[in-house]
Short mmCIF file of C-alpha atoms and ligand atoms in Angstrom, two decimals:
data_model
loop_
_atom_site.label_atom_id
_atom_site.label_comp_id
_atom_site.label_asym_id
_atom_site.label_seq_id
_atom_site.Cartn_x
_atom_site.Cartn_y
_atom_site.Cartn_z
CA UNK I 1 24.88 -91.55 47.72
CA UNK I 2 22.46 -94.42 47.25
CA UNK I 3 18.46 -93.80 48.14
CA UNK I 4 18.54 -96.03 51.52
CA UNK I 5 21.77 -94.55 52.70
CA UNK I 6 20.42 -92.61 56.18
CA UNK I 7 23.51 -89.71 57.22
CA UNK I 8 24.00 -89.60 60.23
CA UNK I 9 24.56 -85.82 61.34
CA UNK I 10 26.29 -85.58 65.14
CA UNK I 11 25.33 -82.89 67.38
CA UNK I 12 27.28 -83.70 70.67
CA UNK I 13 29.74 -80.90 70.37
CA UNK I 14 27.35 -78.32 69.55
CA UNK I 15 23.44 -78.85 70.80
CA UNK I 16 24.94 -81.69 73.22
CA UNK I 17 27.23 -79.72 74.85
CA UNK I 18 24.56 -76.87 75.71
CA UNK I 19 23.70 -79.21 78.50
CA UNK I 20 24.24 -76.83 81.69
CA UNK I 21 27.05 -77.40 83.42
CA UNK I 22 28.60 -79.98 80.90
CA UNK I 23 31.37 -77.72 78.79
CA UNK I 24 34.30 -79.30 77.00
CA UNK I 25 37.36 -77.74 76.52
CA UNK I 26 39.28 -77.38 73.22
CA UNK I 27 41.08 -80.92 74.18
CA UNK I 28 38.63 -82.78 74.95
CA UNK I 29 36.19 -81.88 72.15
CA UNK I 30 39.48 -83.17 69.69
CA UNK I 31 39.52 -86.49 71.60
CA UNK I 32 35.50 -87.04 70.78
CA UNK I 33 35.27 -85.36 67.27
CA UNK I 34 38.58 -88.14 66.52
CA UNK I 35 35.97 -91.21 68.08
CA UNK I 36 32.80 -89.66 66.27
CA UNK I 37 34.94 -89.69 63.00
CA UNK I 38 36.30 -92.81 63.39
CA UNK I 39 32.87 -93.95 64.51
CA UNK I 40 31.64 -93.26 60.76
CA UNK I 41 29.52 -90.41 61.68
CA UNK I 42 28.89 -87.86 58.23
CA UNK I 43 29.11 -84.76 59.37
CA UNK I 44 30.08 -83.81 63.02
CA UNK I 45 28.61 -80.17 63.96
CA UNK I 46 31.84 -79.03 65.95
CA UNK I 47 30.50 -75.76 67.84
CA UNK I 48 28.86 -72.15 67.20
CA UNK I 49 31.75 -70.46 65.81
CA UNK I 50 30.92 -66.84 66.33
CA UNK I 51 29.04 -67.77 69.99
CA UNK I 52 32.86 -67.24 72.12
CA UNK I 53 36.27 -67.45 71.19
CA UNK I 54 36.37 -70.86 72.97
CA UNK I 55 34.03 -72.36 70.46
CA UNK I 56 35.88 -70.54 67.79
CA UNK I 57 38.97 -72.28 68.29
CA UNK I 58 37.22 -75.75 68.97
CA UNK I 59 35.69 -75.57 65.70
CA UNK I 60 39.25 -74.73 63.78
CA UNK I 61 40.95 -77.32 66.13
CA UNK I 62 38.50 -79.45 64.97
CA UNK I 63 38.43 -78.76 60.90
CA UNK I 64 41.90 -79.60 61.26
CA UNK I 65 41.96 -83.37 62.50
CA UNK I 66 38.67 -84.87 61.12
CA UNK I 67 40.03 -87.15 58.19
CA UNK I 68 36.44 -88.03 56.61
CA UNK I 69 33.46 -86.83 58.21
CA UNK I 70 32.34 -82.76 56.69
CA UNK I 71 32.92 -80.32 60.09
CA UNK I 72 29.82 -78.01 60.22
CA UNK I 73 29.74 -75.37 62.18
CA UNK I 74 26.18 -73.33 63.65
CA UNK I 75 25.05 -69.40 62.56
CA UNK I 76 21.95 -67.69 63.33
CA UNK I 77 20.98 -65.95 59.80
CA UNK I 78 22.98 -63.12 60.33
CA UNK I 79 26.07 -62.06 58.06
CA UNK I 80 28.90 -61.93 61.28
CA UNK I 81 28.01 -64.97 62.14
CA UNK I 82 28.25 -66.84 58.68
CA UNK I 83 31.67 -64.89 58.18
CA UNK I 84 33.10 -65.67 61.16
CA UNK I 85 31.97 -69.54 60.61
CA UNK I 86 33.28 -69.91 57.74
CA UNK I 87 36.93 -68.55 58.77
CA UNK I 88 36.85 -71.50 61.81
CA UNK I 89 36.17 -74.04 58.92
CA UNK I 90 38.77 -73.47 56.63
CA UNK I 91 40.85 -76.00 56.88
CA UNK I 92 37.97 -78.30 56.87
CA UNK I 93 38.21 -81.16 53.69
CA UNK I 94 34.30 -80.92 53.57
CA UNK I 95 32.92 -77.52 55.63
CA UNK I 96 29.11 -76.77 56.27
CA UNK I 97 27.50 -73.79 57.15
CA UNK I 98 24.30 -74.66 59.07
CA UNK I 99 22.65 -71.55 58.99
CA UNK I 100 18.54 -70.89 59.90
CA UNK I 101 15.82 -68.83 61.43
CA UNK I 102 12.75 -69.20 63.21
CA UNK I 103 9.61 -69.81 61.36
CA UNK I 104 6.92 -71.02 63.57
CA UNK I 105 4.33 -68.00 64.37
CA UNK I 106 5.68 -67.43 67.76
CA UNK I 107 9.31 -66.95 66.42
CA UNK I 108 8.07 -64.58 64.20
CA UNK I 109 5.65 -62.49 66.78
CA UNK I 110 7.31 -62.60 69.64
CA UNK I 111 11.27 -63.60 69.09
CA UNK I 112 11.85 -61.29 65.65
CA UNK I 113 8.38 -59.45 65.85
CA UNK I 114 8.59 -59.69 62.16
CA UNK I 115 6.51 -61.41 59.35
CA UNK I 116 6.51 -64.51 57.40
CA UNK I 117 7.43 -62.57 53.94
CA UNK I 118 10.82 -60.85 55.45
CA UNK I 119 11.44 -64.11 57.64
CA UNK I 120 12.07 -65.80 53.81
CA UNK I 121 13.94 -62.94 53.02
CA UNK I 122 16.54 -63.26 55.50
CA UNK I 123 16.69 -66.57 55.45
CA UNK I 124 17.46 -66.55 51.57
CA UNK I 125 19.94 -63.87 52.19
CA UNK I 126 21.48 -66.05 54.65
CA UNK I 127 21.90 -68.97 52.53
CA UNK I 128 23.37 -66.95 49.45
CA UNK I 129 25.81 -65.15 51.80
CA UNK I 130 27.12 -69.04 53.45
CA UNK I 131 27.18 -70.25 49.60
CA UNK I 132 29.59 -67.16 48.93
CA UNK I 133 31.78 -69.17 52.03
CA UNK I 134 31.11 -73.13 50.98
CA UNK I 135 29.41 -75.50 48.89
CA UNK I 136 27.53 -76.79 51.44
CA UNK I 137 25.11 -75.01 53.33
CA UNK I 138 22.69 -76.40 55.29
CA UNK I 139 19.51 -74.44 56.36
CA UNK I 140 17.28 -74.90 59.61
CA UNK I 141 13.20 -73.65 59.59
CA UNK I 142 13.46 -73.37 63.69
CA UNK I 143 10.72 -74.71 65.74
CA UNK I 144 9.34 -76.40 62.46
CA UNK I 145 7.90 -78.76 64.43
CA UNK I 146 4.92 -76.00 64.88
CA UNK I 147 5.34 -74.13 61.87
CA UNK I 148 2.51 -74.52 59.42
CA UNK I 149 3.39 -77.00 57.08
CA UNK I 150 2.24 -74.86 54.00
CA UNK I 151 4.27 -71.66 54.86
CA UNK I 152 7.31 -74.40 55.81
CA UNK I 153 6.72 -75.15 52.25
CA UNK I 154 7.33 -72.11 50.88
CA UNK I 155 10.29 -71.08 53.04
CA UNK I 156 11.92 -74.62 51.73
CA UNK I 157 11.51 -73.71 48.29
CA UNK I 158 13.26 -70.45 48.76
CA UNK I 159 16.00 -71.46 50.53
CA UNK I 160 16.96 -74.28 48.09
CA UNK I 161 16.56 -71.89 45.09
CA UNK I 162 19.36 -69.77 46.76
CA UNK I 163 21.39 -73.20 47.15
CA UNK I 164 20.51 -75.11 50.09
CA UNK I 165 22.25 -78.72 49.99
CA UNK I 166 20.11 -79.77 53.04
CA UNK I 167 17.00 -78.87 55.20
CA UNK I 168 16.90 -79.39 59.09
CA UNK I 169 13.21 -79.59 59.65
CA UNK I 170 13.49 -79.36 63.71
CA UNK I 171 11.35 -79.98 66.17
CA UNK I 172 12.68 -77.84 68.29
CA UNK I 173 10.16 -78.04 71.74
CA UNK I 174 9.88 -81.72 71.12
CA UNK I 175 5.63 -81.29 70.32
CA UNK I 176 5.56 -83.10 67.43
CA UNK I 177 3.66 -86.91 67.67
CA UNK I 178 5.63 -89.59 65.31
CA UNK I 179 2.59 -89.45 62.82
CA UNK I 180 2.30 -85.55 62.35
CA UNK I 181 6.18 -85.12 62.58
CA UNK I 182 6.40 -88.10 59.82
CA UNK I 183 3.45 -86.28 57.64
CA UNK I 184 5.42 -82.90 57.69
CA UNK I 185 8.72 -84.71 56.01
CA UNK I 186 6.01 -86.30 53.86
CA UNK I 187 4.25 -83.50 52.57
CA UNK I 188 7.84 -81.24 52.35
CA UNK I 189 8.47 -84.04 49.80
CA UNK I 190 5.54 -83.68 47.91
CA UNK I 191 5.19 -79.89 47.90
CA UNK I 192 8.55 -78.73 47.97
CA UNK I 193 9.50 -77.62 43.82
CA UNK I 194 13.01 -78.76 43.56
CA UNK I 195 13.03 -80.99 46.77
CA UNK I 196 15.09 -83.54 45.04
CA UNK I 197 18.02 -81.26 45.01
CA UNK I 198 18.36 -80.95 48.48
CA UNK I 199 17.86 -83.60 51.67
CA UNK I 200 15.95 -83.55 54.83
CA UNK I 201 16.90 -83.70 58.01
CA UNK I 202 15.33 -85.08 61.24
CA UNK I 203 16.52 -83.07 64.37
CA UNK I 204 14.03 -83.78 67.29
CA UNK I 205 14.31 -82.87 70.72
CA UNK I 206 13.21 -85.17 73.51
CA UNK I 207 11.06 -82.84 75.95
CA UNK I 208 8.11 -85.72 75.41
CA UNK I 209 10.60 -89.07 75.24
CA UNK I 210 9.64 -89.16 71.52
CA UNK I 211 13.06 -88.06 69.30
CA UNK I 212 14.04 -91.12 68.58
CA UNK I 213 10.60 -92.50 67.61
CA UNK I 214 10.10 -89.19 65.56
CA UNK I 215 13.30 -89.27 63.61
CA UNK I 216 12.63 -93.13 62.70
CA UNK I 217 9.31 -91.46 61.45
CA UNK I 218 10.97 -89.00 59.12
CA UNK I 219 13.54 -91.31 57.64
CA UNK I 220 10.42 -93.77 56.58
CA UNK I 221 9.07 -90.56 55.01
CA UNK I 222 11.54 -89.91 53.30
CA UNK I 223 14.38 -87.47 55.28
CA UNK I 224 17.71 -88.96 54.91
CA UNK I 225 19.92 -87.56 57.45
CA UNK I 226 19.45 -87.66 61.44
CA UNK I 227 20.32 -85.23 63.90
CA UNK I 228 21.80 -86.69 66.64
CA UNK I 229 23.73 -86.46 70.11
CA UNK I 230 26.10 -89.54 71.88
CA UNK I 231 23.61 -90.69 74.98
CA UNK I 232 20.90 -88.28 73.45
CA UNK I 233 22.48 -85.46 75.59
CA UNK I 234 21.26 -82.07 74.91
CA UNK I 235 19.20 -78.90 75.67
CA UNK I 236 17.05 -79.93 78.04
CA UNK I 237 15.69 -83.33 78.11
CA UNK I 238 18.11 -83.75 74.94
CA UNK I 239 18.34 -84.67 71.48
CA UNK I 240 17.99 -87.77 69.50
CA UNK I 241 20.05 -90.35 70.69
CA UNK I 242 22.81 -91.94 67.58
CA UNK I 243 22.85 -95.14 69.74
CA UNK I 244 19.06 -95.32 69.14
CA UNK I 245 18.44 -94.54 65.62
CA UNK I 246 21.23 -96.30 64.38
CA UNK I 247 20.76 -99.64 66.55
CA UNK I 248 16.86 -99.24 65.23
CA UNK I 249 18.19 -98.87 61.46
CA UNK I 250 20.02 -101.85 61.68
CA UNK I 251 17.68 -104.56 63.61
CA UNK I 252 14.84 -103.65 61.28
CA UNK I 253 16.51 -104.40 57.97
CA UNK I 254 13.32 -104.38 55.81
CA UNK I 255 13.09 -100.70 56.63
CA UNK I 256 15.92 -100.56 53.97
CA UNK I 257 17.83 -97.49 55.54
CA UNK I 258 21.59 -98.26 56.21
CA UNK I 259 23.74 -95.91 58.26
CA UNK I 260 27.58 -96.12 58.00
CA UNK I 261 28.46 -96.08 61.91
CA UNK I 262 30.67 -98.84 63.07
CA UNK I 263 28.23 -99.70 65.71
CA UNK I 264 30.52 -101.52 67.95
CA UNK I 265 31.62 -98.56 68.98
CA UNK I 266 29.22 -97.18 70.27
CA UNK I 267 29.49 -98.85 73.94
CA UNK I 268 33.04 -97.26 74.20
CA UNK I 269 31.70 -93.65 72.66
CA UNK I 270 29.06 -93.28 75.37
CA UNK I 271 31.08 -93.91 78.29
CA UNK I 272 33.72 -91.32 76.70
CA UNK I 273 31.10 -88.46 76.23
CA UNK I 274 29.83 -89.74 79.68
CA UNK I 275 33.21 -89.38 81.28
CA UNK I 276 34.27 -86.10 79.58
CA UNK I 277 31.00 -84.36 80.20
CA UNK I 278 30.50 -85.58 83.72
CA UNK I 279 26.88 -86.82 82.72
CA UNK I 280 25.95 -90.22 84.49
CA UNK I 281 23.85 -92.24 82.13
CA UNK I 282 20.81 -94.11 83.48
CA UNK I 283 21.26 -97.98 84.03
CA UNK I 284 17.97 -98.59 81.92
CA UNK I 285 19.22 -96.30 78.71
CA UNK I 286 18.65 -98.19 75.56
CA UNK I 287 21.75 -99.67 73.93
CA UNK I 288 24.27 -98.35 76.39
CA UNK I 289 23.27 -98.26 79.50
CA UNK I 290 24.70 -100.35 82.23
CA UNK I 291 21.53 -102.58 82.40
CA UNK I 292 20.80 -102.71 78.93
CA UNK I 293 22.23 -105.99 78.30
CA UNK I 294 22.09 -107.07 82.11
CA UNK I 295 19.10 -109.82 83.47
CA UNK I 296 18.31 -110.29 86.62
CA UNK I 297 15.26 -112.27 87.39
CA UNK I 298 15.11 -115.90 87.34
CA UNK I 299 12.59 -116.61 84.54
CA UNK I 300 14.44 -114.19 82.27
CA UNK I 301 17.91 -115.42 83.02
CA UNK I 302 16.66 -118.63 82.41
CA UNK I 303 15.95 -118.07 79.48
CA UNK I 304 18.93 -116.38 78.18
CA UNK I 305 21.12 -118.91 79.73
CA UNK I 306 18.90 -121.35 77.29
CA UNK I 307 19.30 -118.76 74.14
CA UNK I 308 20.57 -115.34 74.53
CA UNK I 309 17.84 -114.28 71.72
CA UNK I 310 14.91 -115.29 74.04
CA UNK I 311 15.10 -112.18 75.77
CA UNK I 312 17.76 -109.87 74.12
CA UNK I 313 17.30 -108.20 70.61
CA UNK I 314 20.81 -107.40 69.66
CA UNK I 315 23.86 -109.27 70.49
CA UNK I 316 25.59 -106.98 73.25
CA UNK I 317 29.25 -107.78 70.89
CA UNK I 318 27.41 -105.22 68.20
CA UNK I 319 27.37 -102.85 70.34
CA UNK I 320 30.56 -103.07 71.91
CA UNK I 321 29.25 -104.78 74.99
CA UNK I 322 31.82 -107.65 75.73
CA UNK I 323 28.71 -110.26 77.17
CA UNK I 324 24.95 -110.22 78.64
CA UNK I 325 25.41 -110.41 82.43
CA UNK I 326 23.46 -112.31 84.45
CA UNK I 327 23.23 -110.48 87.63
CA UNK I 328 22.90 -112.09 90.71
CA UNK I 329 19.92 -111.03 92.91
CA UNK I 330 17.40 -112.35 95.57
CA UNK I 331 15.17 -112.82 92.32
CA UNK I 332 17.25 -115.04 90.63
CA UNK I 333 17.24 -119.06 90.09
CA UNK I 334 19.48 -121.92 90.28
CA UNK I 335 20.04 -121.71 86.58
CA UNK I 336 22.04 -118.00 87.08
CA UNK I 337 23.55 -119.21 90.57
CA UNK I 338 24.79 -122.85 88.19
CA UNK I 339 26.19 -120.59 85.93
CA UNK I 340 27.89 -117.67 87.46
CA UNK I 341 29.22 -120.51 89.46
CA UNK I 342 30.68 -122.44 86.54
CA UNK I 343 32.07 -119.29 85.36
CA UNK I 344 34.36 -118.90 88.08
CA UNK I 345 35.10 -122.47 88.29
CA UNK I 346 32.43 -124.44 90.29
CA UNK I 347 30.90 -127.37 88.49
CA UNK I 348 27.89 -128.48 90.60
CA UNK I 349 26.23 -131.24 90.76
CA UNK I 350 21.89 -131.53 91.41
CA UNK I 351 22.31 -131.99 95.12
CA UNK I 352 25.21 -129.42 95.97
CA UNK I 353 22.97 -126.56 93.63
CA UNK I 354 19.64 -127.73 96.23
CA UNK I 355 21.63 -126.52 99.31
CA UNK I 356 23.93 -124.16 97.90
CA UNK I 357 21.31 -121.88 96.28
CA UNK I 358 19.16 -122.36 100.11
CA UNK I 359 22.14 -120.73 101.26
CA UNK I 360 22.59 -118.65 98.17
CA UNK I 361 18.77 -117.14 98.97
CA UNK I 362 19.60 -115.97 102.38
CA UNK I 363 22.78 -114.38 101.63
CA UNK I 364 20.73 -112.86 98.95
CA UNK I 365 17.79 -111.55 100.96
CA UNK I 366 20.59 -109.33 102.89
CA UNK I 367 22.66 -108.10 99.97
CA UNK I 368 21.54 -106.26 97.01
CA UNK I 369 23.82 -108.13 94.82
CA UNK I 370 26.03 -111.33 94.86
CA UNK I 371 29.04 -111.08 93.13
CA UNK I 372 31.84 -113.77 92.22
CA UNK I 373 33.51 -113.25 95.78
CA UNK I 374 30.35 -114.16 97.81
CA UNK I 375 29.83 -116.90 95.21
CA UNK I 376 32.83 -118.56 96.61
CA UNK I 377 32.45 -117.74 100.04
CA UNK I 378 28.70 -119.27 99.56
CA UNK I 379 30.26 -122.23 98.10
CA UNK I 380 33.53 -122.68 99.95
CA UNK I 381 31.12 -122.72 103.39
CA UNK I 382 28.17 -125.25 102.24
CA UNK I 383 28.45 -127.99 103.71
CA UNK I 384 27.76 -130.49 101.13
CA UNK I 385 30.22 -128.83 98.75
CA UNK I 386 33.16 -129.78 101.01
CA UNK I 387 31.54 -133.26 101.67
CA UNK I 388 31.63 -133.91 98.10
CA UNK I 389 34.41 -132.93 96.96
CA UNK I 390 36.41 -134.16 99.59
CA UNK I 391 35.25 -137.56 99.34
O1 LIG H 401 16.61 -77.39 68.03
C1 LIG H 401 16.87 -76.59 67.12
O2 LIG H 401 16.01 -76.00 66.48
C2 LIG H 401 18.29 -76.34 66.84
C3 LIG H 401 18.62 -75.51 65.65
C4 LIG H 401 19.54 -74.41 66.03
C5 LIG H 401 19.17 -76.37 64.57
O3 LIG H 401 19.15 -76.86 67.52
ZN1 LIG H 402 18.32 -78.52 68.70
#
């Protein structure tokens, strides 16, 4: 694996799906994990095997199909649940164990009223135990968004001396500012003894709207794999969103961090998890939602009519958006009214667009929208669109 190659760790069947109210069944978690894989995700984190027999058999169902991504599936760091995980991977072609424990001071006090020193114990023991299972285990310090960065340090070290592959540095609350979640990565890098035998991992929850911006932040510091959901779905306001990180990645090229995802798919992906889960996604979401690539005020669509790049970052095709839309409102000009017009067959000339888009406003004014079939009936009934063309 090259230096600038960013994996790209999907979360949607496991922290996504503890969205209340949003539960997949066995079926319809084999119909995503099949997109996410073909998607070019790296590893897809298919459920909390030892969490209900449900999960169990998602997380088998799943080790089964997946043709290239590694299937991980979640413990706590306790021996059951690292047994039982492993026995829903194996038929995986590449299993993880992602196995962790608390180590911010209020896990400790108040979750395992325990203390730092036997917190490192357990979580070695945890790791040795999964590496008895699989070659890969991955290892999560939980909450270390708030765990001191110089005990974080130390519980690293351990964990990759009893054969860690990877370390999931979360922020679990979603406290963490970009800078100080971005210095943590950077000093884990430069503290850690042996760091360059395993790789950090970026999983940030969105309670302050920041995942995405602190995941970017630990990939320039030096993590190399993101944990992410489809939509940024997840426990409460959510996880990091793929869509984001991945559509970030690529328009900033001198960043030199390359995912594999096929990004055009990612349109289609979000309306499946959408549609399976039941969860609307806002019109304004970045990348996928339904306004993303949508413009509706005059100088704007003006603009993009001119050159799409004047107002639009991406081209909507990479995304898996067929085209930008230029939406039809009281707001808009005679430049979107020419050509939504055109576009549905209406070539009009200077003098026909003057009275037309008069007549165009005041439909306008009473509807929210104006779509191709009040385009017609706009045009059909001006006047000097019949005297024209009938002359
Ligand atoms: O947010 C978190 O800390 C988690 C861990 C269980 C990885 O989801
Ligand atoms: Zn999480």
């Amino acid at each position: 694996m090259s230096n600038n190659n960013v994996q790209i760790f999907d979360t949607t069947l496991r922290d996504g799906e503890q969205v209340p109210g949003c539960k997949l069944n066995t079926e319809q978690k084999l119909i995503i994990a099949e997109q996410l894989d073909n998607l070019g995700v790296d590893i897809i984190e298919a459920g909390f095997p030892v969490s209900s027999p449900g999960d169990f058999k998602s997380v088998e169902e799943i080790s089964k199909i997946v043709k290239n991504a590694t299937v991980c599936g979640l413990t706590r760091s306790v021996e059951n649940d690292i047994k039982v995980a492993a026995e829903a991977l194996k038929y995986a072609k590449t299993p993880r164990i992602h196995t962790g424990i608390g180590t911010s001071d209020s896990h400790i006090k108040h979750k395992f009223k325990s203390t730092q020193s036997d917190i490192i114990e357990r979580a070695v023991k945890a790791v040795s135990y999964a590496k008895s299972f699989v070659e890969d285990v991955e290892f999560y310090a939980e909450d270390a968004g708030r765990t001191d960065n110089e005990y974080l340090a130390r519980v690293c070290e351990a964990v990759i001396k009893a054969g860690a592959t990877v370390l999931n540095i979360p922020d679990t609350t979603g406290y963490c500012l970009p800078h100080e979640y971005g210095a943590k990565i950077k000093y884990l890098k430069e503290n850690v003894k042996g760091i360059d035998k395993a790789i950090l991992s970026c999983h940030c929850h969105n309670d302050l709207g920041l995942a995405t911006a602190n995941s970017i932040e630990g990939v320039i510091n030096g993590a190399r794999q993101i944990e992410c959901t489809i939509n940024g779905i997840g426990e409460r306001a959510g996880n990091t969103a793929l869509e984001e990180v991945v559509m970030i990645l690529k328009q900033h090229p001198y960043l030199d961090l390359d995912t594999k995802i096929q990004t055009e798919m990612l349109y289609g992906i979000s309306q499946l998890v959408s549609d399976s889960m039941g969860i609307y996604t806002q019109p304004n979401k970045a990348i996928v939602g339904a306004n993303a690539f949508a413009h509706s005020s005059g100088i704007h669509q003006d603009g993009v009519i001119k050159n799409r790049e004047t107002y639009e970052i991406i081209d909507p095709k990479d995304v898996g958006v067929t085209e930008s839309a230029i939406v039809l409102t009281a707001r808009s000009g005679r430049a979107a009214l020419a050509y939504r017009a055109k576009n549905i067959g209406y070539e009009l000339t200077k003098l026909q667009l003057d009275e037309i888009y008069t007549n165009f406003l005041d439909f306008a004014d009473k509807k929210k929208e104006v779509d191709d079939n009040d385009i017609h009936q706009i045009v059909e009934n001006s006047k000097v669109y019949n005297e024209i063309t009938s002359a």
